[in-house]
C-alpha positions as CSV (number, residue, x, y, z in Angstrom):
1,M,-26.6,-50.4,-28.7
2,H,-23.1,-49.7,-27.5
3,F,-22.2,-47.0,-24.9
4,S,-19.1,-44.8,-24.6
5,S,-18.1,-41.7,-22.7
6,S,-15.5,-38.9,-22.6
7,D,-14.9,-40.1,-19.0
8,A,-12.4,-43.0,-19.3
9,A,-13.3,-43.9,-15.7
10,A,-17.0,-44.1,-16.3
11,V,-19.0,-47.2,-15.4
12,L,-21.3,-47.7,-18.4
13,P,-24.2,-50.3,-19.2
14,A,-23.4,-53.3,-21.3
15,N,-24.4,-53.5,-24.9
16,T,-28.1,-54.1,-25.2
17,T,-30.9,-54.3,-27.6
18,L,-33.7,-51.6,-27.4
19,A,-37.3,-52.6,-27.2
20,G,-39.4,-50.4,-29.5
21,G,-36.5,-48.0,-29.9
22,T,-36.4,-46.8,-26.3
23,G,-34.7,-47.8,-23.1
24,A,-33.5,-46.5,-19.7
25,F,-30.1,-47.1,-18.4
26,S,-27.8,-46.0,-15.5
27,A,-24.2,-44.9,-15.8
28,T,-21.7,-43.6,-13.3
29,L,-19.3,-40.7,-14.1
30,N,-16.1,-40.5,-12.0
31,T,-13.9,-37.8,-13.5
32,I,-14.5,-34.2,-12.4
33,G,-15.4,-31.8,-15.2
34,N,-17.9,-31.7,-18.0
35,Q,-18.4,-35.2,-19.4
36,T,-20.6,-36.8,-22.2
37,I,-22.1,-40.2,-22.9
38,A,-22.7,-41.4,-26.4
39,A,-24.8,-44.3,-27.7
40,T,-24.1,-46.0,-31.0
41,D,-25.9,-48.6,-33.0
42,S,-23.9,-51.8,-32.8
43,L,-24.8,-52.7,-36.4
44,V,-24.8,-49.3,-38.1
45,S,-22.0,-47.2,-36.5
46,S,-23.1,-44.0,-38.3
47,I,-26.3,-44.0,-36.1
48,T,-25.1,-42.4,-32.9
49,G,-26.3,-39.8,-30.4
50,T,-24.3,-37.9,-27.7
51,S,-25.6,-36.3,-24.5
52,G,-25.2,-32.7,-23.6
53,A,-22.4,-31.9,-21.2
54,I,-22.8,-33.4,-17.7
55,A,-21.1,-31.5,-14.9
56,V,-19.3,-33.9,-12.6
57,G,-18.2,-32.8,-9.1
58,T,-19.3,-29.2,-9.6
59,G,-22.6,-29.4,-7.9
60,T,-23.7,-27.5,-4.7
61,S,-22.1,-29.9,-2.3
62,P,-20.5,-28.2,0.8
63,V,-17.1,-26.8,0.4
64,S,-14.8,-29.3,2.0
65,V,-11.3,-27.8,1.4
66,A,-10.2,-26.2,4.6
67,P,-7.2,-24.7,6.6
68,G,-6.1,-27.1,9.3
69,S,-3.9,-25.4,11.7
70,A,-1.2,-22.6,12.3
71,G,1.7,-23.6,14.5
72,P,2.5,-22.1,16.9
73,A,-1.0,-20.9,17.4
74,S,0.2,-18.0,19.6
75,G,3.4,-16.5,20.8
76,S,5.6,-13.5,20.2
77,G,8.9,-12.6,18.6
78,S,10.5,-10.8,15.6
79,S,11.3,-14.0,13.8
80,Q,9.7,-17.5,13.9
81,S,9.4,-20.8,12.0
82,F,5.7,-21.4,11.3
83,T,4.0,-24.6,10.1
84,F,0.6,-24.4,8.4
85,T,-1.6,-27.2,7.3
86,F,-4.4,-27.3,4.8
87,T,-6.7,-30.3,4.0
88,D,-8.7,-31.5,1.0
89,P,-10.8,-34.7,1.1
90,R,-9.9,-35.4,-2.6
91,G,-6.2,-35.5,-1.6
92,Y,-3.7,-32.7,-1.1
93,Q,-2.9,-32.8,-4.9
94,D,-6.4,-31.2,-5.4
95,L,-5.2,-28.1,-3.5
96,N,-4.5,-25.2,-5.9
97,V,-3.5,-22.0,-3.9
98,V,-3.2,-21.6,-0.1
99,N,-2.9,-18.3,1.6
100,V,-1.4,-17.1,4.9
101,L,-2.1,-13.5,6.1
102,F,-0.7,-11.8,9.3
103,N,-2.3,-8.4,10.2
104,N,-4.2,-6.6,12.9
105,F,-7.5,-7.5,11.0
106,L,-8.5,-9.1,7.8
107,D,-6.9,-6.9,5.3
108,G,-4.2,-7.7,2.6
109,R,-2.9,-4.1,2.6
110,N,0.2,-3.5,4.7
111,A,0.2,-7.1,5.7
112,C,2.5,-10.1,5.8
113,Y,0.5,-11.9,3.1
114,L,1.8,-15.2,1.5
115,A,0.3,-17.2,-1.4
116,Y,1.6,-20.7,-2.1
117,A,0.7,-22.2,-5.5
118,R,0.9,-26.0,-5.0
119,P,0.8,-27.1,-8.7
120,L,3.9,-24.9,-9.4
121,N,5.5,-25.4,-6.0
122,V,6.1,-21.6,-5.9
123,L,5.8,-19.3,-2.8
124,Y,4.8,-15.7,-3.3
125,L,4.7,-12.6,-1.1
126,V,2.0,-10.0,-1.8
127,N,3.0,-6.4,-2.0
128,D,2.2,-3.6,0.5
129,A,-0.8,-2.5,-1.4
130,G,-2.3,-6.1,-1.3
131,T,-2.8,-6.1,-5.0
132,A,0.1,-8.0,-6.7
133,L,2.6,-10.7,-6.2
134,L,6.1,-9.6,-5.6
135,P,9.2,-11.0,-7.5
136,G,10.9,-11.6,-4.2
137,L,10.1,-12.6,-0.7
138,S,10.3,-9.4,1.2
139,N,7.9,-6.4,1.8
140,S,7.7,-3.7,4.3
141,Q,6.1,-6.1,6.9
142,C,8.1,-9.3,6.7
143,S,10.5,-11.4,4.8
144,V,10.7,-15.2,4.2
145,A,14.1,-16.9,4.8
146,A,15.5,-19.4,2.3
147,G,14.7,-22.9,3.0
148,W,10.9,-22.8,3.2
149,S,9.3,-26.2,2.3
150,A,5.9,-27.6,1.3
151,S,4.9,-31.4,1.5
152,G,1.9,-33.4,1.1
153,S,0.6,-36.7,2.6
154,G,-2.9,-38.1,2.1
155,N,-5.4,-35.2,2.4
156,T,-3.0,-32.8,4.1
157,L,-0.6,-30.1,2.7
158,T,2.0,-28.8,5.1
159,L,3.8,-25.5,4.5
160,T,6.7,-24.4,6.7
161,V,8.2,-20.9,6.5
162,N,10.6,-19.0,8.6
163,L,9.4,-15.4,8.8
164,T,11.1,-12.3,10.1
165,F,8.9,-9.3,10.9
166,T,10.0,-5.6,10.6
167,A,10.0,-3.4,13.6
168,S,7.5,-1.0,11.9
169,F,5.0,-4.0,11.9
170,A,5.0,-4.2,15.7
171,G,1.9,-5.2,17.6
172,N,-0.3,-8.2,18.0
173,K,-1.5,-9.8,14.7
174,V,-4.1,-12.3,13.8
175,T,-3.0,-15.4,11.7
176,Y,-5.5,-15.9,9.0
177,L,-5.5,-19.0,6.6
178,A,-7.4,-19.8,3.5
179,A,-7.4,-22.5,0.7
180,R,-8.7,-22.9,-2.8
181,D,-8.8,-26.2,-4.7
182,L,-8.5,-26.9,-8.4
183,E,-12.4,-27.0,-8.8
184,G,-12.6,-23.4,-7.4
185,D,-13.9,-24.4,-4.0
186,N,-12.8,-21.7,-1.4
187,S,-12.6,-22.2,2.3
188,G,-12.8,-18.6,3.0
189,W,-10.5,-16.9,5.6
190,Q,-10.2,-18.6,9.0
191,A,-8.5,-17.0,12.0
192,L,-6.3,-19.7,13.4
193,G,-3.8,-18.0,15.6
194,T,-2.2,-14.8,17.0
195,W,1.4,-13.5,16.9
196,G,2.9,-10.6,18.9
197,I,5.7,-8.6,17.2
198,P,7.8,-6.7,19.7
199,G,7.6,-2.8,19.6
200,A,7.6,0.2,21.7
201,T,5.7,-0.3,25.1
202,T,3.1,2.2,26.1
203,F,2.1,2.7,29.8
204,P,-0.9,0.5,29.8
205,S,-0.6,-2.8,28.0
206,A,-2.9,-5.8,26.9
207,N,-0.7,-8.7,27.5
208,A,-2.3,-12.2,27.2
209,V,-5.3,-14.5,27.2
210,N,-5.2,-18.0,28.4
211,P,-6.2,-20.2,26.7
212,S,-5.1,-18.4,23.6
213,R,-6.6,-20.9,21.2
214,G,-9.4,-23.5,21.6
215,S,-13.0,-24.3,20.9
216,G,-16.3,-24.8,22.7
217,S,-19.5,-23.2,23.8
218,S,-18.1,-22.0,27.1
219,Q,-14.8,-21.4,28.8
220,T,-13.1,-19.7,31.7
221,F,-10.5,-17.3,30.3
222,T,-7.7,-15.5,32.2
223,F,-6.8,-12.1,30.9
224,T,-3.7,-10.1,31.9
225,F,-3.0,-6.4,31.6
226,S,-0.1,-4.3,32.9
227,D,0.9,-0.7,33.4
228,T,4.4,0.6,33.8
229,K,3.1,2.9,36.5
230,G,1.6,0.0,38.4
231,A,-1.6,-2.0,38.2
232,Q,-3.4,0.7,40.3
233,D,-2.9,3.0,37.3
234,L,-5.2,1.0,35.1
235,G,-8.7,2.4,34.5
236,I,-10.7,0.4,32.1
237,V,-9.7,-2.8,30.3
238,D,-11.7,-4.2,27.4
239,I,-12.3,-7.6,25.9
240,L,-13.8,-8.0,22.5
241,I,-14.6,-11.4,20.9
242,N,-15.7,-11.3,17.3
243,N,-14.7,-12.4,13.8
244,F,-13.2,-9.0,13.2
245,L,-12.6,-5.7,15.2
246,D,-16.2,-4.5,15.6
247,G,-18.2,-3.9,18.8
248,R,-21.5,-4.7,17.1
249,Q,-23.0,-8.2,17.5
250,A,-19.9,-9.0,19.6
251,C,-19.1,-10.4,23.0
252,Y,-17.7,-7.1,24.1
253,L,-16.8,-6.7,27.8
254,A,-15.5,-3.8,29.9
255,Y,-13.9,-4.1,33.3
256,S,-13.5,-1.1,35.6
257,R,-10.5,-1.8,37.9
258,P,-11.2,1.2,40.3
259,T,-14.8,-0.1,41.0
260,N,-14.1,-3.8,40.4
261,T,-17.2,-3.9,38.1
262,L,-17.7,-5.9,34.9
263,F,-19.9,-4.6,32.1
264,L,-21.2,-6.1,28.9
265,V,-21.9,-3.9,25.8
266,D,-25.2,-4.3,24.0
267,D,-25.6,-5.8,20.5
268,S,-25.3,-2.4,18.9
269,G,-21.9,-1.9,20.4
270,A,-23.0,1.5,21.9
271,T,-24.3,1.1,25.4
272,L,-23.4,-0.7,28.6
273,L,-26.1,-3.3,29.6
274,P,-27.5,-3.5,33.1
275,G,-26.8,-7.2,33.1
276,L,-24.1,-9.5,31.8
277,S,-25.9,-11.2,28.9
278,N,-26.5,-10.3,25.2
279,S,-27.2,-12.1,22.0
280,Q,-23.6,-13.4,21.7
281,C,-22.6,-14.3,25.2
282,T,-23.1,-14.4,29.0
283,A,-20.2,-13.6,31.3
284,S,-19.3,-13.7,35.0
285,V,-16.2,-12.8,37.0
286,T,-14.5,-15.8,38.6
287,G,-11.6,-13.8,39.9
288,S,-9.6,-10.6,39.8
289,S,-6.3,-9.6,41.4
290,T,-3.3,-7.1,41.0
291,S,0.3,-7.7,41.7
292,G,3.0,-5.1,40.9
293,N,2.3,-3.8,37.4
294,T,-0.1,-6.6,36.5
295,L,-3.9,-7.0,36.6
296,T,-5.3,-10.6,36.2
297,L,-8.9,-11.0,35.4
298,S,-10.7,-14.4,35.1
299,L,-14.1,-14.6,33.4
300,N,-16.4,-17.5,32.7
301,I,-17.9,-16.8,29.2
302,S,-20.7,-18.9,27.6
303,F,-21.4,-18.2,23.9
304,T,-24.8,-18.6,22.3
305,A,-25.4,-21.0,19.4
306,A,-26.0,-18.1,17.0
307,F,-22.4,-16.9,17.6
308,D,-20.8,-20.1,16.3
309,G,-17.6,-19.8,14.1
310,D,-14.0,-18.7,14.3
311,R,-13.6,-15.6,16.5
312,V,-10.6,-13.4,17.4
313,I,-10.0,-12.3,21.0
314,Y,-9.0,-8.7,21.2
315,L,-7.8,-6.9,24.4
316,A,-7.2,-3.2,25.2
317,A,-6.3,-1.2,28.2
318,R,-6.6,2.4,29.3
319,D,-5.0,4.2,32.3
320,A,-7.1,5.8,35.0
321,T,-6.8,9.3,33.4
322,D,-7.8,8.1,30.0
323,A,-4.6,9.7,28.7
324,N,-2.9,6.5,27.5
325,T,-4.2,3.5,25.8
326,S,-2.7,0.2,24.6
327,G,-4.9,0.2,21.5
328,W,-6.7,-3.0,20.5
329,Q,-4.4,-6.1,20.5
330,S,-5.3,-9.5,19.0
331,L,-4.1,-12.0,21.5
332,G,-6.1,-15.2,20.9
333,S,-8.6,-17.0,18.8
334,W,-11.6,-19.2,19.7
335,T,-13.9,-21.4,17.7
336,V,-17.4,-21.2,19.1
337,Q,-19.3,-24.5,18.5
């Protein structure tokens, strides 16, 4: 009995003689896709049998394709050269399409939304509706300068683009990355950075979080807020950590500057708790101070194991009269692990 396969890289058993017309053999298939194995009588070649299709590399193993990083991970400006990395354990050549999206939250509409097709070596920009690829590299939110590049080494694909953002797209944006491979594995969207686009300044402002990017189960964060009328004009400042802008099942904190009191919002996102612990986090104040127009607030935050994953850090500020607000600003990202 002789064995053959549609997989040219298969490891097959040697020719053998069956005992009583039956036998058991092992074979290893190495090429991804649907493959077959055939057995043929060594003396009468017309006597042959072929297996059904065997799916190779398409099982339920964990998705391993992944975004690597966005650089810089935080900052601000109307234009910037960004470098994004993506990884695939089968080699960067196995990557199919990688995506980069800048927006206030995870929405392809009215966004700076890029798609790079690695097999074609073509970079696309998605239209304002988030539904179609544009023929050029400019939409109402951003434009890509000439000279973008993509290169691969080992398991890593590196994409470098110089982006210019429009004034109408002002505000703090989250940098989301995603990747798909040739087998259809999809990493899903990952929040890996934030970027501030200059625009008109309101009286109260949410300015920064330090560190703006990192990982771990606990961290002391320093948040800064300002008010053009002076820090004493600030009323309530808010901190929300979640995978999107939603106060439910979040680490959602409110600090009252006039009373120097920190509150934590409950899991439903509707009520202030009497303590500083919910199902997502536990917090404590390690310091607060004002200087000129700026309020600096330092908090130690410990996250629960159930809250693991990539999270965005949103800040907002209101003045003492509640007449002016900064709106929510995405100023950092954190991987809870």
